[in-house]
Every structure is written in C-alpha cells, then in structure tokens.
C-alpha cells in the first residue's frame, strides 16, 4: 500500500472516530479502519467484559453482540499474555495448535470459512491495563498472507484505539448510570406519594410516543423519555400529611402542594447535562396550561416548552386512570372525554390530536405497565 493511501485511511477514520461518542459506532469504525489499513478480509475489535469473563464485539446492527469466553482461541491467548500473535499458517502451525483448535479453527468448522492468516494485537488503556484486542483474518491477496508491515500498521491502529475506546467506554458508562439515577430519583418522588414506579415508566413511554408523533427527532424524544419521569421529583419536599392526605386538600394545603413544581426545577437546574436540563424544564412546567391558567407561572401557549406540554397530558392521563389516595381511577371513556374537553384549555390542541392518533400505542403501554398485574 502506498503511504499516501494509508495516511488517507487513517486521517478519514480518525476524524470520524474523534467526533463519535457512541460506543458501538466507535468499535465498528475502528475495526473498519484496521481492515482497510492492511487490506484484511476481516477485522474485529474485541473488548474484555471482566464481570462476565467474556470477550465481546459489536457485529452488525441487526445481529448485535458476539461473545466468546475470555480464554478462547488466539484472541484469548493474546489477551492473557499481552503479546501480539502473527501467523500465516493456521492449519499447520505447531506453536499455537492448542489455542487455534479452541478458536479460529473451531469457528471455521461451524461457519465453513477458511482461516489462513491471523494477526492478534492486544491494546491497553492509558494506565496500561489490557482492554481488548484487534484481530485481523486473511489478507486480500493471492496467497492470503500478512506481511510484517501489516503487523506494524495494525499495531499503530491498536495503540490509537486503546485511548479512544477508554473515553468512549467512559461516556457510555456515565450515560447508562445517568439513566439509572434518573429512574431511581423518579421512583423516590413517586413512592413517597404512594404512586407506583410504573407510573414513572408509563409517563416516560407516553411522552416519547407523543413526541415522535409530533415529529420531534428521535434524539429529542429519547431525552424526553428519560426526563419526563422526574416531573414530580419536587414532591420529595412536600410534608407527608399533605402528600398522603386521603381527603380533599384545603386551599392552603394545595398552595403548598403546588410548590413541588418549582422545587423540582431548583433541584435539577444546576446540572449542565442535557437530560437533567430537560428534566428541570419538565418539573417546572408540567402543571402549566395552554390557556394560561396553570401554575407556577401561568405561562401560555407556546411559552410552555413542548416537553412541558407533552408531559402535562401524559401525567394527567395517567393520574386520572390511576387510583390515588385521594381519588378512585376513572373509566377510560371518561378520561378520553375529559382530555378532549380540555383541548385548547388545559392542553395544547396539537398535542391532544397526536395523543388521540397514537391512542393504540398509548393503551398498549398502559396495559404492559399496568399496576394491577403487579399486585
Ligand atoms: P397527581 O395525583 O399526580 O395528579 C396530577 C394531575 O392530574 C393533577 O394536577 C390534575 O391536573 C390531574 N388530576 C388528578 N386527579 C384528578 C381528578 O380527580 N380530576 C381532575 N379534573 N384532574 C385530576 P394538580 O391538580 O395540580 O395536582 C397536583 C398534585 O397535587 C397531584 O398529583 C396530587 O399529588 C396532589 N393533589 C391534588 N389534589 C389533591 C387532593 O384533593 N387530595 C390530595 N391528597 N392530593 C391532591
Ligand atoms: C463491559 O465492557 O463491561 C461490557 C459492556 C457490554 O456488556 O456491552
Ligand atoms: C481466535 O482468534 O482464535 C478466537 C476467535 C475466533 O473464534 O475466531
Ligand atoms: C451496557 O449497558 O451496555 C453495559 C454497561 C457498560 O458497558 O459498562
Ligand atoms: Fe406534578
Ligand atoms: Fe405524576
């Protein structure tokens, strides 16, 4: 391969990888970069899952993950010794006979593929811990053999990958953790007011279905799905005797109850994370009404963020259909009549229309996260 062609490949892939935060995409791009750099038939980036003692890799979007035991084959050997392996004679090699029979040759038997040449190179994180390895199989040339230069090139790709994957894994980890914190916080808020965790899940799903129906992007609807469950987080600060009062609230008690919107906003607004920013908006605005008669600020129409308008209908639909300490669940028919009657009053008329359009999906969510089934 000409040096300028190699440089072009490296430049193109590293540019894309640097701008990419999604772990699966980073893995796929790295494997493709390795494959193109040395003109291999196949290239795979394996990562260590120490919890399950497995190696895993992303295959294709439809197929998902491929997992093998941590000690399988040449890949496992390379990971445990920390050494690169380079062979061009998989079926006659004496040195790695054992490990090849548990790895590549066994896989060949199952898939009908013929492995001839193999390069395996472990890569490390910044602090030197082995994170996984690159595996390249069969050169696309007449004799299918790799050269020492291929080994050097792939080593270059591997050393870059360790650093890059470390940050992609970290942001993946942070996002997964965040999702969990958000759900847990939502459940704390709801459990104190004797509402179920399922209320949290239903409101999340209703909100994202409505968001998609309104034409919001997948990204924005995902953000809302994670943020909307926190709408009532401010209820953690409402005294028990009000929160769990089985009767009708006095005017004074209701005024205290209404502070949950602003309290929730103040709990969440300091974060710069997009999900938590969205959650702050939702907490602040989920009791605002389209006609301006809501609280805490009496916002009107499109002054209310679309996230607030969507969560409002999701929350009320769910509250009316649920048993509360102060009220019985309403029949579905009455709920739908009520929502229709509040079109343009409590609720954004466009949001009501999408809600009605999406009713089959909404009812599907309602029954799969039903409270009754869990008791
Ligand atoms: P929540 O129970 O989650 O209710 C959320 C929203 O659903 C209510 O907001 C209201 O817009 C709607 N909603 C719920 N039940 C009914 C109902 O029977 N009729 C009608 N028309 N709408 C209903 P809202 O009113 O701002 O209340 C906020 C929160 O204040 C409620 O959350 C609940 O925790 C509490 N709350 C409201 N009224 C009472 C009450 O009479 N007794 C007690 N103990 N708590 C109440
Ligand atoms: C890991 O790196 O811990 C495994 C990640 C996964 O299971 O997707
Ligand atoms: C190996 O490289 O020998 C193990 C991976 C595989 O099964 O192909
Ligand atoms: C996952 O949810 O994909 C596993 C978490 C991790 O990769 O650390
Ligand atoms: Fe609320
Ligand atoms: Fe709620």
XYZ file of C-alpha atoms and ligand atoms in Angstrom:
447
model
C 0.000 0.000 0.000
C 1.257 3.466 -0.849
C 1.990 5.649 2.199
C -0.292 8.451 0.987
C -3.168 5.987 0.645
C -2.555 4.700 4.154
C -2.450 8.237 5.524
C -5.725 8.994 3.839
C -7.390 5.990 5.508
C -6.004 6.899 8.923
C -6.985 10.526 8.546
C -10.510 9.782 7.405
C -11.251 7.255 10.129
C -9.639 9.154 12.991
C -11.637 12.242 12.070
C -14.856 10.258 12.229
C -13.901 8.396 15.397
C -12.905 11.570 17.234
C -16.308 13.104 16.586
C -18.183 9.987 17.592
C -19.404 9.342 21.123
C -21.494 6.244 20.571
C -19.557 3.189 21.747
C -20.925 0.769 19.156
C -20.100 3.117 16.319
C -16.568 3.700 17.632
C -15.995 -0.049 17.747
C -17.270 -0.560 14.221
C -15.220 2.326 12.828
C -12.058 1.040 14.459
C -12.496 -2.436 13.059
C -13.127 -0.980 9.598
C -10.054 1.222 9.901
C -7.877 -1.790 10.764
C -9.341 -3.793 7.895
C -8.737 -1.055 5.329
C -5.226 -0.261 6.573
C -3.914 -3.760 5.949
C -6.421 -4.932 3.364
C -7.626 -7.784 5.550
C -10.655 -9.886 4.753
C -11.972 -9.451 8.300
C -11.067 -7.298 11.251
C -12.670 -7.421 14.681
C -12.176 -5.304 17.795
C -12.735 -7.411 20.910
C -13.358 -5.857 24.327
C -12.983 -7.510 27.721
C -16.066 -7.807 29.899
C -14.444 -8.630 33.246
C -17.768 -9.086 35.004
C -18.796 -11.994 32.798
C -15.240 -13.108 31.929
C -16.005 -12.802 28.262
C -14.770 -11.024 25.182
C -17.418 -9.235 23.210
C -17.695 -7.333 19.986
C -20.329 -5.483 18.030
C -21.131 -7.356 14.884
C -23.719 -5.662 12.760
C -26.592 -3.509 13.940
C -29.091 -6.274 13.318
C -27.015 -9.038 14.850
C -25.918 -7.159 17.955
C -23.194 -8.567 20.173
C -20.955 -11.555 19.720
C -19.486 -13.043 22.893
C -16.801 -15.665 23.458
C -15.126 -16.979 26.625
C -12.233 -14.817 27.848
C -9.745 -17.621 27.162
C -10.976 -18.702 23.721
C -8.542 -19.070 20.875
C -5.672 -16.915 19.829
C -7.593 -13.879 20.949
C -7.800 -15.218 24.493
C -4.149 -16.206 24.413
C -3.077 -12.761 23.307
C -5.185 -11.080 25.984
C -3.813 -13.230 28.790
C -0.152 -12.933 27.747
C -0.313 -9.345 26.499
C 1.606 -10.370 23.387
C 0.818 -9.922 19.730
C 0.493 -13.011 17.572
C 1.161 -13.235 13.853
C 0.720 -16.428 11.825
C 0.180 -17.280 8.168
C -0.359 -21.000 8.591
C -3.376 -21.536 10.820
C -3.914 -25.167 9.812
C -0.312 -26.335 10.087
C 1.025 -24.104 12.852
C 2.591 -26.096 15.670
C 3.240 -23.369 18.225
C -0.415 -22.315 18.643
C -2.044 -25.639 17.746
C -3.956 -25.873 21.020
C -5.392 -22.375 21.130
C -6.249 -22.396 17.446
C -8.318 -25.538 17.899
C -10.471 -23.819 20.545
C -10.771 -20.633 18.484
C -10.414 -19.889 14.812
C -10.368 -23.478 13.577
C -13.408 -24.356 15.626
C -15.208 -21.311 14.275
C -14.206 -22.334 10.733
C -15.806 -25.706 11.302
C -19.060 -24.017 12.252
C -19.058 -21.374 9.526
C -17.305 -23.052 6.601
C -14.792 -20.211 6.430
C -11.084 -20.987 5.994
C -8.746 -19.069 8.252
C -5.236 -18.908 6.909
C -3.549 -15.843 8.306
C -4.208 -14.227 11.680
C -2.931 -11.141 13.433
C -3.978 -10.507 17.023
C -2.782 -7.402 18.881
C -3.829 -6.510 22.426
C -4.397 -2.869 23.263
C -4.187 -1.042 26.566
C -5.801 1.843 28.387
C -3.790 4.913 29.414
C -2.825 3.275 32.702
C -1.543 0.177 30.925
C -4.396 -2.249 31.594
C -5.298 -4.550 28.704
C -8.736 -3.564 27.403
C -9.138 -5.865 24.437
C -7.541 -6.737 21.126
C -7.555 -6.302 17.380
C -7.969 -9.446 15.334
C -7.393 -9.497 11.584
C -8.041 -12.557 9.449
C -6.723 -13.361 5.913
C -5.120 -10.809 3.649
C -6.997 -9.995 0.455
C -4.175 -11.137 -1.820
C -3.356 -14.214 -3.859
C -1.587 -16.073 -1.082
C -3.736 -14.558 1.701
C -0.667 -13.925 3.860
C 0.003 -10.876 6.007
C 3.363 -9.106 6.000
C 5.436 -7.739 8.869
C 4.430 -4.296 7.676
C 0.746 -5.223 8.172
C 1.602 -6.132 11.753
C 3.211 -2.717 12.239
C 0.264 -0.881 10.737
C -2.279 -2.740 12.828
C -0.184 -2.106 15.945
C -0.476 1.589 15.163
C -4.254 1.297 14.870
C -4.416 -0.654 18.129
C -2.407 1.878 20.118
C -4.716 4.654 18.968
C -7.796 2.565 19.750
C -6.951 1.975 23.395
C -7.022 5.669 24.219
C -10.074 6.362 22.131
C -12.109 3.469 23.458
C -11.292 4.368 27.003
C -13.129 7.659 26.666
C -15.986 6.143 24.651
C -16.462 3.449 27.317
C -16.406 6.100 30.000
C -19.080 8.256 28.417
C -21.150 5.148 27.719
C -20.823 4.238 31.376
C -21.771 7.742 32.507
C -24.854 7.789 30.323
C -26.014 4.374 31.483
C -25.501 5.458 35.091
C -27.384 8.663 34.494
C -30.374 6.822 33.099
C -30.446 4.715 36.223
C -30.150 7.669 38.573
C -32.971 9.393 36.772
C -35.316 6.464 37.088
C -34.377 5.913 40.706
C -34.943 9.572 41.546
C -38.293 9.477 39.802
C -39.289 6.425 41.769
C -38.296 8.041 45.062
C -40.500 11.014 44.271
C -43.408 8.822 43.361
C -43.051 6.283 46.153
C -43.243 8.980 48.812
C -46.580 9.994 47.384
C -47.709 6.355 47.243
C -47.656 6.358 43.473
C -46.071 3.357 41.831
C -42.835 3.028 39.924
C -44.961 2.005 36.995
C -46.478 5.500 36.853
C -42.934 6.726 36.199
C -42.402 4.216 33.400
C -45.774 4.867 31.766
C -45.294 8.628 31.739
C -41.847 8.096 30.185
C -43.216 5.928 27.389
C -46.349 8.035 26.750
C -44.180 11.135 26.475
C -41.808 9.639 23.932
C -44.637 8.242 21.798
C -46.326 11.654 21.709
C -43.000 13.375 20.986
C -42.383 11.110 17.988
C -45.957 11.647 16.822
C -45.412 15.393 16.931
C -42.388 14.986 14.687
C -39.672 15.610 17.267
C -36.367 13.945 16.405
C -35.508 10.544 17.813
C -32.789 12.224 19.876
C -35.170 14.757 21.453
C -37.830 12.154 22.130
C -35.231 9.966 23.857
C -34.163 12.897 26.013
C -37.787 13.497 26.956
C -38.338 9.813 27.663
C -35.564 9.937 30.225
C -36.506 13.356 31.612
C -40.300 13.170 31.930
C -40.314 10.604 34.775
C -38.808 13.275 37.007
C -41.695 15.719 36.681
C -42.807 15.226 40.307
C -39.371 14.983 41.905
C -40.158 18.162 43.896
C -42.767 16.197 45.848
C -39.903 14.878 48.000
C -40.070 18.210 49.827
C -43.844 18.191 50.475
C -44.836 17.238 54.063
C -46.317 13.774 54.489
C -49.603 14.916 55.956
C -50.325 16.857 52.783
C -48.850 14.415 50.302
C -50.694 11.431 51.714
C -53.863 13.199 52.820
C -56.717 10.881 51.830
C -59.204 13.741 51.574
C -59.545 16.891 49.537
C -56.789 19.409 50.169
C -57.631 22.763 51.760
C -56.741 25.793 49.706
C -53.718 26.384 51.911
C -52.540 22.778 51.573
C -52.972 22.903 47.812
C -50.803 26.051 47.684
C -48.025 24.129 49.435
C -48.537 21.163 47.137
C -48.144 23.413 44.102
C -44.626 24.378 45.171
C -43.454 20.922 44.045
C -43.028 22.258 40.500
C -40.576 24.998 41.420
C -38.791 22.843 44.000
C -38.194 20.188 41.351
C -36.855 22.831 38.990
C -34.414 24.103 41.611
C -33.209 20.580 42.352
C -32.396 19.910 38.715
C -31.496 23.158 37.041
C -27.856 23.377 38.153
C -26.822 20.453 36.011
C -25.463 21.065 32.541
C -26.314 17.543 31.365
C -28.925 17.667 28.588
C -31.173 15.050 30.183
C -31.222 16.842 33.510
C -31.792 20.216 31.847
C -34.813 18.737 30.103
C -35.949 17.239 33.410
C -35.699 20.690 35.029
C -37.959 22.160 32.355
C -40.453 19.343 32.709
C -40.553 19.649 36.515
C -41.099 23.413 36.248
C -43.739 23.373 33.515
C -45.782 20.172 33.763
C -48.660 21.944 35.534
C -48.786 24.917 33.179
C -51.888 25.032 30.999
C -52.248 26.026 27.344
C -54.827 28.740 28.227
C -52.543 30.287 30.861
C -54.469 29.161 33.981
C -51.814 26.710 35.219
C -49.002 27.090 37.752
C -46.412 28.085 38.921
C -46.029 30.934 36.405
C -49.244 30.941 34.383
C -47.381 30.504 31.097
C -49.496 30.360 27.977
C -49.430 28.510 24.636
C -46.004 28.133 23.155
C -44.411 29.937 26.087
C -44.649 26.464 27.599
C -41.831 24.246 26.328
C -43.020 21.397 24.130
C -41.579 18.975 26.708
C -43.834 20.563 29.350
C -46.920 20.398 27.121
C -46.301 16.738 26.323
C -45.610 15.671 29.913
C -48.761 17.527 31.077
C -51.059 15.319 29.037
C -49.089 12.143 29.821
C -49.242 12.908 33.548
C -52.935 13.776 33.704
C -53.937 10.825 31.513
C -52.065 8.565 33.887
C -53.243 10.261 37.116
C -56.898 10.017 36.073
C -56.568 6.359 35.172
C -54.858 5.511 38.451
C -56.083 5.000 41.956
C -54.768 7.768 44.204
C -55.048 8.044 47.954
C -57.500 10.911 47.369
C -59.416 9.539 44.361
C -60.519 6.440 42.517
C -59.353 5.564 38.994
C -61.656 6.854 36.256
C -63.046 4.661 33.469
C -61.103 5.083 30.216
C -64.104 6.530 28.393
C -64.426 9.379 30.917
C -60.694 10.093 30.721
C -60.776 10.421 26.944
C -63.848 12.679 27.091
C -62.068 14.827 29.664
C -58.925 15.157 27.564
C -60.975 16.089 24.506
C -62.914 18.667 26.556
C -59.648 20.252 27.725
C -58.313 20.564 24.158
C -57.164 24.183 23.844
C -57.803 24.790 27.569
C -55.517 22.662 29.721
C -53.789 21.022 26.756
C -52.127 22.118 23.523
C -54.696 21.181 20.818
C -51.969 19.726 18.582
C -50.731 17.528 21.409
C -54.280 16.282 22.035
C -54.635 15.401 18.334
C -51.396 13.423 18.340
C -52.417 11.765 21.607
C -55.675 10.576 20.018
C -53.813 9.460 16.886
C -51.386 7.450 18.986
C -54.059 6.015 21.263
C -53.436 2.366 20.272
C -49.764 2.667 21.223
C -50.681 4.540 24.421
C -53.139 1.849 25.505
C -50.558 -0.805 24.726
C -48.122 0.890 27.121
C -50.879 1.285 29.698
C -51.573 -2.433 29.756
C -47.972 -3.590 29.662
C -47.058 -1.407 32.649
C -50.333 -1.919 34.436
C -50.333 -1.602 38.251
C -52.957 -4.294 38.676
C -50.792 -7.021 37.140
C -48.085 -6.388 39.681
C -50.227 -6.819 42.757
P -51.374 13.765 40.756
O -52.291 12.959 41.606
O -50.271 13.053 40.087
O -52.249 14.500 39.658
C -51.662 15.131 38.570
C -52.649 15.975 37.838
O -53.677 15.142 37.283
C -53.403 16.966 38.707
O -52.638 18.124 38.906
C -54.632 17.218 37.851
O -54.323 18.094 36.767
C -54.922 15.843 37.263
N -55.890 15.135 38.135
C -55.647 14.171 39.030
N -56.798 13.749 39.608
C -57.787 14.480 39.064
C -59.220 14.500 39.235
O -59.818 13.754 40.020
N -59.924 15.397 38.474
C -59.314 16.226 37.588
N -60.044 17.077 36.870
N -57.955 16.236 37.401
C -57.218 15.365 38.122
P -52.929 19.061 40.169
O -54.386 19.225 40.363
O -52.128 20.299 40.006
O -52.395 18.254 41.407
C -51.021 18.075 41.635
C -50.814 17.066 42.697
O -51.410 17.547 43.914
C -51.488 15.736 42.424
O -50.692 14.929 41.614
C -51.637 15.190 43.834
O -50.438 14.660 44.321
C -51.946 16.442 44.635
N -53.399 16.634 44.813
C -54.231 17.317 44.012
N -55.481 17.316 44.524
C -55.435 16.592 45.668
C -56.433 16.236 46.675
O -57.622 16.581 46.607
N -56.006 15.488 47.736
C -54.701 15.098 47.839
N -54.350 14.349 48.887
N -53.738 15.432 46.922
C -54.113 16.171 45.859
C -18.126 -4.140 29.507
O -17.277 -3.517 28.903
O -18.168 -4.154 30.750
C -19.186 -4.916 28.739
C -20.095 -3.983 28.003
C -21.339 -4.667 27.481
O -21.813 -5.612 28.097
O -21.929 -4.197 26.496
C -9.307 -16.918 17.753
O -8.863 -15.864 17.296
O -8.738 -17.972 17.630
C -10.596 -16.884 18.541
C -11.691 -16.109 17.869
C -12.454 -16.955 16.896
O -13.209 -17.836 17.327
O -12.333 -16.694 15.693
C -24.346 -1.750 28.969
O -25.409 -1.373 29.432
O -24.132 -1.747 27.740
C -23.261 -2.252 29.901
C -22.570 -1.135 30.634
C -21.128 -0.946 30.228
O -20.792 -1.118 29.062
O -20.319 -0.604 31.082
Fe -46.965 17.315 39.447
Fe -47.056 12.352 38.396
